[in-house]
Coordinates of C-alpha atoms in Angstrom, one line a residue:
X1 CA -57.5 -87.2 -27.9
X2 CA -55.4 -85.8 -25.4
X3 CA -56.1 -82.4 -24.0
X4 CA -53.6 -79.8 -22.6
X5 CA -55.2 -77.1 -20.3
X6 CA -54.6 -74.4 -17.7
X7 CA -57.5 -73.5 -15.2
X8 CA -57.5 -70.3 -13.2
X9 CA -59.2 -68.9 -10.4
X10 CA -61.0 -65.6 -11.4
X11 CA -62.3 -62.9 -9.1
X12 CA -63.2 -60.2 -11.5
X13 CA -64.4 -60.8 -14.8
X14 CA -62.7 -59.3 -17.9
X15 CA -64.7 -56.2 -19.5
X16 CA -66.7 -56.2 -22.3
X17 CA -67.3 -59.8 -22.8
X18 CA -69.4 -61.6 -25.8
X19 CA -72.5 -63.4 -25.2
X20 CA -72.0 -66.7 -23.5
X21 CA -73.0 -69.9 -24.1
X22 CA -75.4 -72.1 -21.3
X23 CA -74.0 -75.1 -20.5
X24 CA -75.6 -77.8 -18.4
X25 CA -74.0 -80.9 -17.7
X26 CA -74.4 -83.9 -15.6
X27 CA -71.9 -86.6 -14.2
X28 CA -72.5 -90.3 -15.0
X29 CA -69.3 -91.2 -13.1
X30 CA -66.6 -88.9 -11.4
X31 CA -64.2 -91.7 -11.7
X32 CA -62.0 -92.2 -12.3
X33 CA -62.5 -92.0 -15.3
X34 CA -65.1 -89.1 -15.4
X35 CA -68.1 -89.4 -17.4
X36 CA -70.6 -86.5 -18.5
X37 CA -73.3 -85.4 -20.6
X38 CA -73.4 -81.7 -21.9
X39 CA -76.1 -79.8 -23.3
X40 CA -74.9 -76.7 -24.9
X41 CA -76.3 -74.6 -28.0
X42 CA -78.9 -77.5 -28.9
X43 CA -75.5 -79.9 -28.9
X44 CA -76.0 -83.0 -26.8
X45 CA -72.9 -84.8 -25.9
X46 CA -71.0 -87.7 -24.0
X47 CA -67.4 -86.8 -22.7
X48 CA -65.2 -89.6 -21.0
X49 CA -61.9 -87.8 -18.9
X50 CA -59.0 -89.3 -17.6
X51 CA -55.9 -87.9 -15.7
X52 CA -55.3 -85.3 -13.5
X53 CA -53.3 -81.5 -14.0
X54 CA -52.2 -80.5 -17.2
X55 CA -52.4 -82.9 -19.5
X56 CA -55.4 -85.3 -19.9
X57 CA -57.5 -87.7 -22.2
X58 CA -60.4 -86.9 -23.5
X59 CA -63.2 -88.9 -25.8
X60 CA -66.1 -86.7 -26.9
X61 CA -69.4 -88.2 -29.2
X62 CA -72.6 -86.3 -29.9
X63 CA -75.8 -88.0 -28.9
X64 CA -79.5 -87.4 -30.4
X65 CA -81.9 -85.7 -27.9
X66 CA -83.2 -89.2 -27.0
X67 CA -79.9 -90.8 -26.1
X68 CA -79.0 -87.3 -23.8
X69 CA -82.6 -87.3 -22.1
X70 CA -81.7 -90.7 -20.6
X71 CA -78.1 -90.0 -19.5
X72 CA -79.4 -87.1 -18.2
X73 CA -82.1 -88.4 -15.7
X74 CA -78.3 -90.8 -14.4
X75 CA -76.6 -87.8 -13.5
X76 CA -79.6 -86.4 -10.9
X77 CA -77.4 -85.6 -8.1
X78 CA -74.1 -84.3 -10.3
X79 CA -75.2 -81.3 -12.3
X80 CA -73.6 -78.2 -13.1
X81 CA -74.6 -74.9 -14.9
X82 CA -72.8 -72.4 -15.7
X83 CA -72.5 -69.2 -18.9
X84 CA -69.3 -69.9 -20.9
X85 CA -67.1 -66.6 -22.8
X86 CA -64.7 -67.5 -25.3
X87 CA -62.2 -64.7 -24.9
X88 CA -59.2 -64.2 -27.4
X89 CA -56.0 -63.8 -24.6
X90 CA -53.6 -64.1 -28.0
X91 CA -51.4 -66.0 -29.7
X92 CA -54.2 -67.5 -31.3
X93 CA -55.5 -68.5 -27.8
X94 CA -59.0 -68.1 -26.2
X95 CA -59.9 -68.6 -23.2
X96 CA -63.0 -70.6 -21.6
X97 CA -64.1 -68.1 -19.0
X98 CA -67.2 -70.1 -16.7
X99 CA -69.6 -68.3 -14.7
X100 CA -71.7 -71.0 -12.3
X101 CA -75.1 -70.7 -12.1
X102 CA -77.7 -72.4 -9.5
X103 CA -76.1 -73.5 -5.9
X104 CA -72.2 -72.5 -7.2
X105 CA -73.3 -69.1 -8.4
X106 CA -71.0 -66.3 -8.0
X107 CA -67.9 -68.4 -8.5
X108 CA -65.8 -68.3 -11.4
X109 CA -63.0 -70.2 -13.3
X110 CA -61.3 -69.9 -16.6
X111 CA -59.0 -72.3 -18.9
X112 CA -57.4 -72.4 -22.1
X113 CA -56.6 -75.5 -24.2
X114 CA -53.0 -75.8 -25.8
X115 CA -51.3 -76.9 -29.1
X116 CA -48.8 -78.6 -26.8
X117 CA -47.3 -78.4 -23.4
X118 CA -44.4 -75.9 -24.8
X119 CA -47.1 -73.8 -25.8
X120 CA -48.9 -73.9 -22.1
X121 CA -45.6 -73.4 -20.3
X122 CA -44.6 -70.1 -22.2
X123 CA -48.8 -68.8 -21.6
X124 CA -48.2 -65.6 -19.2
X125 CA -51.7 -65.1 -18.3
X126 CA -53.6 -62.1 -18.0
X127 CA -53.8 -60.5 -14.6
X128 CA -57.7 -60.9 -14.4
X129 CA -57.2 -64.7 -14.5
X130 CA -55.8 -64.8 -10.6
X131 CA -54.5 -68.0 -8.7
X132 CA -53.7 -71.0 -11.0
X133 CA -55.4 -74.1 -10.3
X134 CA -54.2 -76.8 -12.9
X135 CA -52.9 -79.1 -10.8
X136 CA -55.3 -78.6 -7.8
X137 CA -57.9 -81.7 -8.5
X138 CA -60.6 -79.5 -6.0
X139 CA -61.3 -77.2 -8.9
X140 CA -62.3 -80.0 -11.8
X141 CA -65.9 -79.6 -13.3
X142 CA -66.2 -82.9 -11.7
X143 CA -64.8 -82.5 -7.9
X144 CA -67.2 -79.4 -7.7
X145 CA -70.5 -81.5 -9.3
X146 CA -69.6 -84.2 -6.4
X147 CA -68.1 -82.1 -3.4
X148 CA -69.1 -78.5 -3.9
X149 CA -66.5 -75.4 -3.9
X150 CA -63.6 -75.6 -2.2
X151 CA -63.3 -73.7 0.7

């Protein structure tokens, strides 16, 4: 499957947000490719990445709670937590806006999957999304389990 996506910096978060959902996810592999289990609203699954910047592959499978706890204990040293908002930005378009938890905490991203790459090149984004980071490798999921924030 091939995913098209814009991530943004964010440095205020958008009022009234919905309740979030708590992700955890470890890294198998930061590749490439990258490999990760996710545990997110009692869903377990295994998510294989490749590419860089807009447009990307991307293999998703659920696992059973067995199949996850053993991943899991591989990916000791390449966790992530964060809260995830879905928030409608229109155009039938919502937006993935992460909070970090734990020892990235206080640092915040957002991105928004698209039909097509037409469709992601006409996106104006909202002002509370700040600096876009699409094409800056520093801010994947994966670069920040391994390396940390950017400074």
């Amino acid at each position: 499957m091939i995913e098209i996506e814009r991530r943004f910096l964010v440095t205020e978060a958008p009022p009234d947000l919905p309740a979030p959902t708590v992700i955890e996810q470890a890294y198998l592999s930061t590749g490439p490719p990258s490999v990760r289990v996710r545990r997110a609203d009692g869903r377990f699954v295994l998510t294989i990445k490749t590419g860089t910047g807009l447009v990307r592959h991307e293999i998703e499978r659920d696992l059973d709670a067995d199949e996850f706890a053993a991943l899991w204990e591989v990916g000791t040293e390449l966790r992530i937590a964060k809260r995830r908002f879905h928030v409608e930005v229109g155009d039938g378009l919502v937006a993935e806006y992460d909070e970090f938890d734990g020892h990235l905490a206080g640092h915040r991203l957002v991105e928004v999957e698209f039909p097509d790459v037409e469709t992601s090149r006409a996106f104006v984004a909202p002002p509370w999304f700040g600096i876009e980071v699409t094409d800056d490798p520093r801010y994947t999921n994966r670069t920040i389990a391994r390396d940390g924030w950017p400074t």
